[in-house]
Amino acid sequence: MALQTTFHLPPCVREVGSFEELHDAEFVSAVNALCWPRVLKGDFSEVAAKLEVESGITPLTAELLRGLTLSAAGHQAVEVMLHDVERLEAHGLQPALECVYGYEHKDSGHLRTDVCSWHVDSATGEADTWLCTYYGEPTEGLANAQAVRHVDVPETRERLLRAYGGNDDLDFQDWLAERCFDLHYTPSPGAEPYSFGVGNLWRVATKHDGCAVLPCIHRAPEPVPSGKRLLLIC
């Protein structure tokens, strides 16, 4: 089964032609997302259908996946996913395969901060985020020029400042960061999100000290009733 990979990419995304190029390429200028477009073989829909999972996020181990009763195409899909894991582990990374069956929306009472909200990832040291959707609705991205942080919207900042109960100073900025409010964005009028597509392997920039580019704004799709996603995240 071939997976559709046709999608539009903005200037902030650079395409590469191999795993090695994806791993070794540097983020430069306005580019903060790298994509290796792929057409994968195997029946990923069969894998998703055979997984008996509860609502939420279920880790997928090699033992669990290889223990499923699948057709040859289903087993082929499993090996594709596990091969991606092995390649990333060989470079000292810690990838995880997951079946997502709905998300828990985090509601602070002030600002939405779950993964379905436009956001950037952050790290305490040099790190990137790797992503691949094998089945289901894919991740979406948004060019930095087409979004603004929620905390920079005057009305939203004033509302958060009232919740904080103090002055708009460094302590307030720390309060925002502790709650990840400073990592979430709202699209500008006329913004055009782009799809990460299905089967493509991505490496995107995160927010950390020393990052040479702006972090990549992205979000998970809103859960679809009775819909599952198979994905890799690292």
mmCIF file of C-alpha atoms in Angstrom, residues 10-222:
data_model
loop_
_atom_site.group_PDB
_atom_site.id
_atom_site.type_symbol
_atom_site.label_atom_id
_atom_site.label_comp_id
_atom_site.label_asym_id
_atom_site.label_seq_id
_atom_site.Cartn_x
_atom_site.Cartn_y
_atom_site.Cartn_z
ATOM 1 C CA PRO A 10 6.537 26.825 2.571
ATOM 2 C CA PRO A 11 10.043 28.402 2.417
ATOM 3 C CA CYS A 12 10.697 27.563 6.083
ATOM 4 C CA VAL A 13 10.829 23.864 5.126
ATOM 5 C CA ARG A 14 13.679 22.172 3.281
ATOM 6 C CA GLU A 15 13.296 18.782 1.639
ATOM 7 C CA VAL A 16 16.098 16.210 1.833
ATOM 8 C CA GLY A 17 16.641 12.947 0.007
ATOM 9 C CA SER A 18 17.802 10.475 2.650
ATOM 10 C CA PHE A 19 17.885 9.684 6.340
ATOM 11 C CA GLU A 20 21.557 10.609 6.517
ATOM 12 C CA GLU A 21 20.906 14.015 4.972
ATOM 13 C CA LEU A 22 17.984 14.559 7.335
ATOM 14 C CA HIS A 23 20.205 13.793 10.329
ATOM 15 C CA ASP A 24 23.220 15.810 9.205
ATOM 16 C CA ALA A 25 21.582 18.927 7.714
ATOM 17 C CA GLU A 26 21.764 22.178 9.666
ATOM 18 C CA PHE A 27 19.002 24.674 10.263
ATOM 19 C CA VAL A 28 20.047 27.901 8.560
ATOM 20 C CA SER A 29 18.457 31.230 7.638
ATOM 21 C CA ALA A 30 14.651 30.940 7.830
ATOM 22 C CA VAL A 31 14.593 27.129 7.539
ATOM 23 C CA ASN A 32 13.476 25.502 10.790
ATOM 24 C CA ALA A 33 11.970 22.259 9.494
ATOM 25 C CA LEU A 34 13.538 19.454 7.463
ATOM 26 C CA CYS A 35 11.443 16.864 5.646
ATOM 27 C CA TRP A 36 12.356 13.553 4.033
ATOM 28 C CA PRO A 37 9.368 12.786 1.762
ATOM 29 C CA ARG A 38 8.670 9.056 1.573
ATOM 30 C CA VAL A 39 6.223 6.593 0.046
ATOM 31 C CA LEU A 40 6.125 3.714 2.512
ATOM 32 C CA LYS A 41 5.196 0.109 1.779
ATOM 33 C CA GLY A 42 2.896 -1.857 4.044
ATOM 34 C CA ASP A 43 -0.650 -1.752 5.381
ATOM 35 C CA PHE A 44 -0.550 0.657 8.316
ATOM 36 C CA SER A 45 -4.344 0.795 8.491
ATOM 37 C CA GLU A 46 -4.393 -2.908 9.333
ATOM 38 C CA VAL A 47 -1.911 -2.357 12.159
ATOM 39 C CA ALA A 48 -4.077 0.426 13.579
ATOM 40 C CA ALA A 49 -7.220 -1.679 13.303
ATOM 41 C CA LYS A 50 -5.638 -4.619 15.131
ATOM 42 C CA LEU A 51 -4.402 -2.523 18.059
ATOM 43 C CA GLU A 52 -6.737 -2.786 21.037
ATOM 44 C CA VAL A 53 -6.049 0.419 22.939
ATOM 45 C CA GLU A 54 -7.795 2.626 25.449
ATOM 46 C CA SER A 55 -8.425 6.314 24.860
ATOM 47 C CA GLY A 56 -5.218 8.319 25.070
ATOM 48 C CA ILE A 57 -1.638 7.540 24.068
ATOM 49 C CA THR A 58 -0.408 3.938 24.034
ATOM 50 C CA PRO A 59 3.329 3.168 23.660
ATOM 51 C CA LEU A 60 4.024 0.608 20.932
ATOM 52 C CA THR A 61 6.858 -1.820 21.636
ATOM 53 C CA ALA A 62 8.463 -4.166 19.137
ATOM 54 C CA GLU A 63 7.080 -7.104 21.117
ATOM 55 C CA LEU A 64 3.531 -5.755 20.945
ATOM 56 C CA LEU A 65 3.690 -4.930 17.239
ATOM 57 C CA ARG A 66 5.314 -8.183 16.171
ATOM 58 C CA GLY A 67 2.793 -10.096 18.253
ATOM 59 C CA LEU A 68 -0.176 -8.836 16.232
ATOM 60 C CA THR A 69 -1.915 -11.198 13.830
ATOM 61 C CA LEU A 70 -1.365 -9.443 10.515
ATOM 62 C CA SER A 71 -1.157 -10.035 6.803
ATOM 63 C CA ALA A 72 2.181 -9.828 5.031
ATOM 64 C CA ALA A 73 1.476 -6.167 4.243
ATOM 65 C CA GLY A 74 0.678 -5.489 7.901
ATOM 66 C CA HIS A 75 3.932 -7.085 9.048
ATOM 67 C CA GLN A 76 5.764 -5.038 6.422
ATOM 68 C CA ALA A 77 4.323 -1.842 7.935
ATOM 69 C CA VAL A 78 5.477 -2.938 11.404
ATOM 70 C CA GLU A 79 9.013 -3.499 10.189
ATOM 71 C CA VAL A 80 9.076 -0.070 8.511
ATOM 72 C CA MET A 81 8.217 1.591 11.831
ATOM 73 C CA LEU A 82 10.711 -0.467 13.804
ATOM 74 C CA HIS A 83 13.442 0.243 11.254
ATOM 75 C CA ASP A 84 12.921 3.983 11.771
ATOM 76 C CA VAL A 85 13.322 3.435 15.511
ATOM 77 C CA GLU A 86 16.525 1.470 15.007
ATOM 78 C CA ARG A 87 18.036 4.160 12.780
ATOM 79 C CA LEU A 88 17.357 6.880 15.332
ATOM 80 C CA GLU A 89 18.633 4.764 18.227
ATOM 81 C CA ALA A 90 21.833 4.133 16.287
ATOM 82 C CA HIS A 91 22.442 7.897 16.478
ATOM 83 C CA GLY A 92 21.960 7.984 20.236
ATOM 84 C CA LEU A 93 18.359 9.211 20.148
ATOM 85 C CA GLN A 94 15.373 7.858 22.083
ATOM 86 C CA PRO A 95 12.439 7.550 19.676
ATOM 87 C CA ALA A 96 9.017 6.254 20.676
ATOM 88 C CA LEU A 97 6.251 4.695 18.621
ATOM 89 C CA GLU A 98 2.736 5.555 19.779
ATOM 90 C CA CYS A 99 -0.880 4.853 18.970
ATOM 91 C CA VAL A 100 -2.876 8.005 19.669
ATOM 92 C CA TYR A 101 -6.581 7.497 20.249
ATOM 93 C CA GLY A 102 -7.677 10.943 21.375
ATOM 94 C CA TYR A 103 -5.808 13.523 23.448
ATOM 95 C CA GLU A 104 -6.371 14.947 26.886
ATOM 96 C CA HIS A 105 -6.835 18.680 26.418
ATOM 97 C CA LYS A 106 -5.001 20.606 29.112
ATOM 98 C CA ASP A 107 -7.145 23.495 30.259
ATOM 99 C CA SER A 108 -5.392 25.778 32.699
ATOM 100 C CA GLY A 109 -8.460 27.974 32.893
ATOM 101 C CA HIS A 110 -6.403 30.718 31.242
ATOM 102 C CA LEU A 111 -4.965 29.346 27.999
ATOM 103 C CA ARG A 112 -5.067 26.064 26.113
ATOM 104 C CA THR A 113 -1.695 24.303 26.235
ATOM 105 C CA ASP A 114 -2.230 20.806 24.786
ATOM 106 C CA VAL A 115 -0.489 19.457 21.671
ATOM 107 C CA CYS A 116 -3.481 20.283 19.462
ATOM 108 C CA SER A 117 -2.769 23.974 20.105
ATOM 109 C CA TRP A 118 -0.228 25.699 17.857
ATOM 110 C CA HIS A 119 3.031 25.479 19.807
ATOM 111 C CA VAL A 120 6.795 25.053 19.689
ATOM 112 C CA ASP A 121 8.757 22.391 21.543
ATOM 113 C CA SER A 122 11.403 23.441 24.041
ATOM 114 C CA ALA A 123 14.499 21.774 25.487
ATOM 115 C CA THR A 124 17.018 22.548 28.218
ATOM 116 C CA GLY A 125 19.872 21.645 25.882
ATOM 117 C CA GLU A 126 20.580 21.235 22.177
ATOM 118 C CA ALA A 127 17.841 19.035 20.752
ATOM 119 C CA ASP A 128 15.477 18.710 17.797
ATOM 120 C CA THR A 129 12.096 17.022 17.445
ATOM 121 C CA TRP A 130 11.645 14.091 15.043
ATOM 122 C CA LEU A 131 8.159 13.220 13.825
ATOM 123 C CA CYS A 132 6.448 10.810 11.444
ATOM 124 C CA THR A 133 2.755 10.005 11.064
ATOM 125 C CA TYR A 134 2.364 6.517 9.611
ATOM 126 C CA TYR A 135 -1.421 6.410 9.758
ATOM 127 C CA GLY A 136 -4.207 8.868 10.533
ATOM 128 C CA GLU A 137 -4.382 12.630 10.382
ATOM 129 C CA PRO A 138 -0.875 14.156 10.132
ATOM 130 C CA THR A 139 0.759 16.947 12.098
ATOM 131 C CA GLU A 140 0.400 20.496 10.766
ATOM 132 C CA GLY A 141 2.984 23.280 10.659
ATOM 133 C CA LEU A 142 2.789 27.065 10.508
ATOM 134 C CA ALA A 143 5.397 29.541 9.279
ATOM 135 C CA ASN A 144 6.629 31.805 12.098
ATOM 136 C CA ALA A 145 5.750 34.915 10.101
ATOM 137 C CA GLN A 146 2.130 33.786 10.062
ATOM 138 C CA ALA A 147 1.648 33.491 13.817
ATOM 139 C CA VAL A 148 2.031 35.426 17.058
ATOM 140 C CA ARG A 149 2.555 34.143 20.574
ATOM 141 C CA HIS A 150 -0.620 34.197 22.646
ATOM 142 C CA VAL A 151 1.266 36.059 25.376
ATOM 143 C CA ASP A 152 2.083 38.852 22.895
ATOM 144 C CA VAL A 153 -1.583 39.488 22.088
ATOM 145 C CA PRO A 154 -2.435 42.502 24.302
ATOM 146 C CA GLU A 155 -5.862 41.241 25.374
ATOM 147 C CA THR A 156 -4.537 37.774 26.207
ATOM 148 C CA ARG A 157 -1.498 39.132 28.040
ATOM 149 C CA GLU A 158 -3.703 41.413 30.129
ATOM 150 C CA ARG A 159 -5.955 38.481 31.035
ATOM 151 C CA LEU A 160 -2.957 36.368 32.058
ATOM 152 C CA LEU A 161 -1.517 39.287 34.007
ATOM 153 C CA ARG A 162 -4.744 39.534 36.003
ATOM 154 C CA ALA A 163 -4.563 35.794 36.725
ATOM 155 C CA TYR A 164 -0.940 36.216 37.816
ATOM 156 C CA GLY A 165 -1.854 39.065 40.137
ATOM 157 C CA GLY A 166 1.364 41.043 39.837
ATOM 158 C CA ASN A 167 3.330 43.303 37.551
ATOM 159 C CA ASP A 168 4.445 42.697 33.978
ATOM 160 C CA ASP A 169 8.063 42.015 34.941
ATOM 161 C CA LEU A 170 10.652 39.243 34.861
ATOM 162 C CA ASP A 171 8.756 37.287 37.524
ATOM 163 C CA PHE A 172 5.661 37.383 35.308
ATOM 164 C CA GLN A 173 7.714 36.070 32.387
ATOM 165 C CA ASP A 174 8.932 33.220 34.600
ATOM 166 C CA TRP A 175 5.302 32.518 35.570
ATOM 167 C CA LEU A 176 4.354 32.288 31.894
ATOM 168 C CA ALA A 177 7.273 29.974 31.113
ATOM 169 C CA GLU A 178 6.557 27.653 34.060
ATOM 170 C CA ARG A 179 3.072 27.057 32.627
ATOM 171 C CA CYS A 180 4.277 26.840 28.996
ATOM 172 C CA PHE A 181 2.041 29.776 28.070
ATOM 173 C CA ASP A 182 4.958 31.348 26.179
ATOM 174 C CA LEU A 183 5.195 28.339 23.837
ATOM 175 C CA HIS A 184 1.725 28.621 22.304
ATOM 176 C CA TYR A 185 0.682 30.656 19.275
ATOM 177 C CA THR A 186 -2.349 31.962 17.421
ATOM 178 C CA PRO A 187 -2.401 32.152 13.605
ATOM 179 C CA SER A 188 -2.372 35.583 12.008
ATOM 180 C CA PRO A 189 -5.234 36.532 9.662
ATOM 181 C CA GLY A 190 -4.829 34.726 6.355
ATOM 182 C CA ALA A 191 -2.328 32.204 7.727
ATOM 183 C CA GLU A 192 -1.877 29.056 5.636
ATOM 184 C CA PRO A 193 -0.904 25.964 7.661
ATOM 185 C CA TYR A 194 0.990 23.215 5.885
ATOM 186 C CA SER A 195 0.676 19.469 6.358
ATOM 187 C CA PHE A 196 3.511 17.195 7.452
ATOM 188 C CA GLY A 197 1.885 14.519 5.314
ATOM 189 C CA VAL A 198 1.720 10.784 5.964
ATOM 190 C CA GLY A 199 4.852 8.640 5.838
ATOM 191 C CA ASN A 200 7.290 11.554 5.732
ATOM 192 C CA LEU A 201 10.036 11.781 8.358
ATOM 193 C CA TRP A 202 10.578 15.249 9.829
ATOM 194 C CA ARG A 203 13.173 16.940 11.984
ATOM 195 C CA VAL A 204 12.117 20.328 13.343
ATOM 196 C CA ALA A 205 13.841 22.997 15.403
ATOM 197 C CA THR A 206 12.999 23.387 19.084
ATOM 198 C CA LYS A 207 13.345 26.356 21.406
ATOM 199 C CA HIS A 208 16.628 26.150 23.331
ATOM 200 C CA ASP A 209 19.593 28.334 24.161
ATOM 201 C CA GLY A 210 21.863 28.582 21.177
ATOM 202 C CA CYS A 211 19.300 27.575 18.542
ATOM 203 C CA ALA A 212 20.311 29.323 15.307
ATOM 204 C CA VAL A 213 16.741 29.622 13.989
ATOM 205 C CA LEU A 214 13.246 30.232 15.275
ATOM 206 C CA PRO A 215 11.572 27.065 16.606
ATOM 207 C CA CYS A 216 9.071 25.321 14.340
ATOM 208 C CA ILE A 217 5.404 26.050 15.097
ATOM 209 C CA HIS A 218 3.237 22.954 14.755
ATOM 210 C CA ARG A 219 0.278 21.106 16.233
ATOM 211 C CA ALA A 220 -1.277 17.676 16.406
ATOM 212 C CA PRO A 221 -4.625 17.257 14.628
ATOM 213 C CA GLU A 222 -7.797 17.459 16.657
#
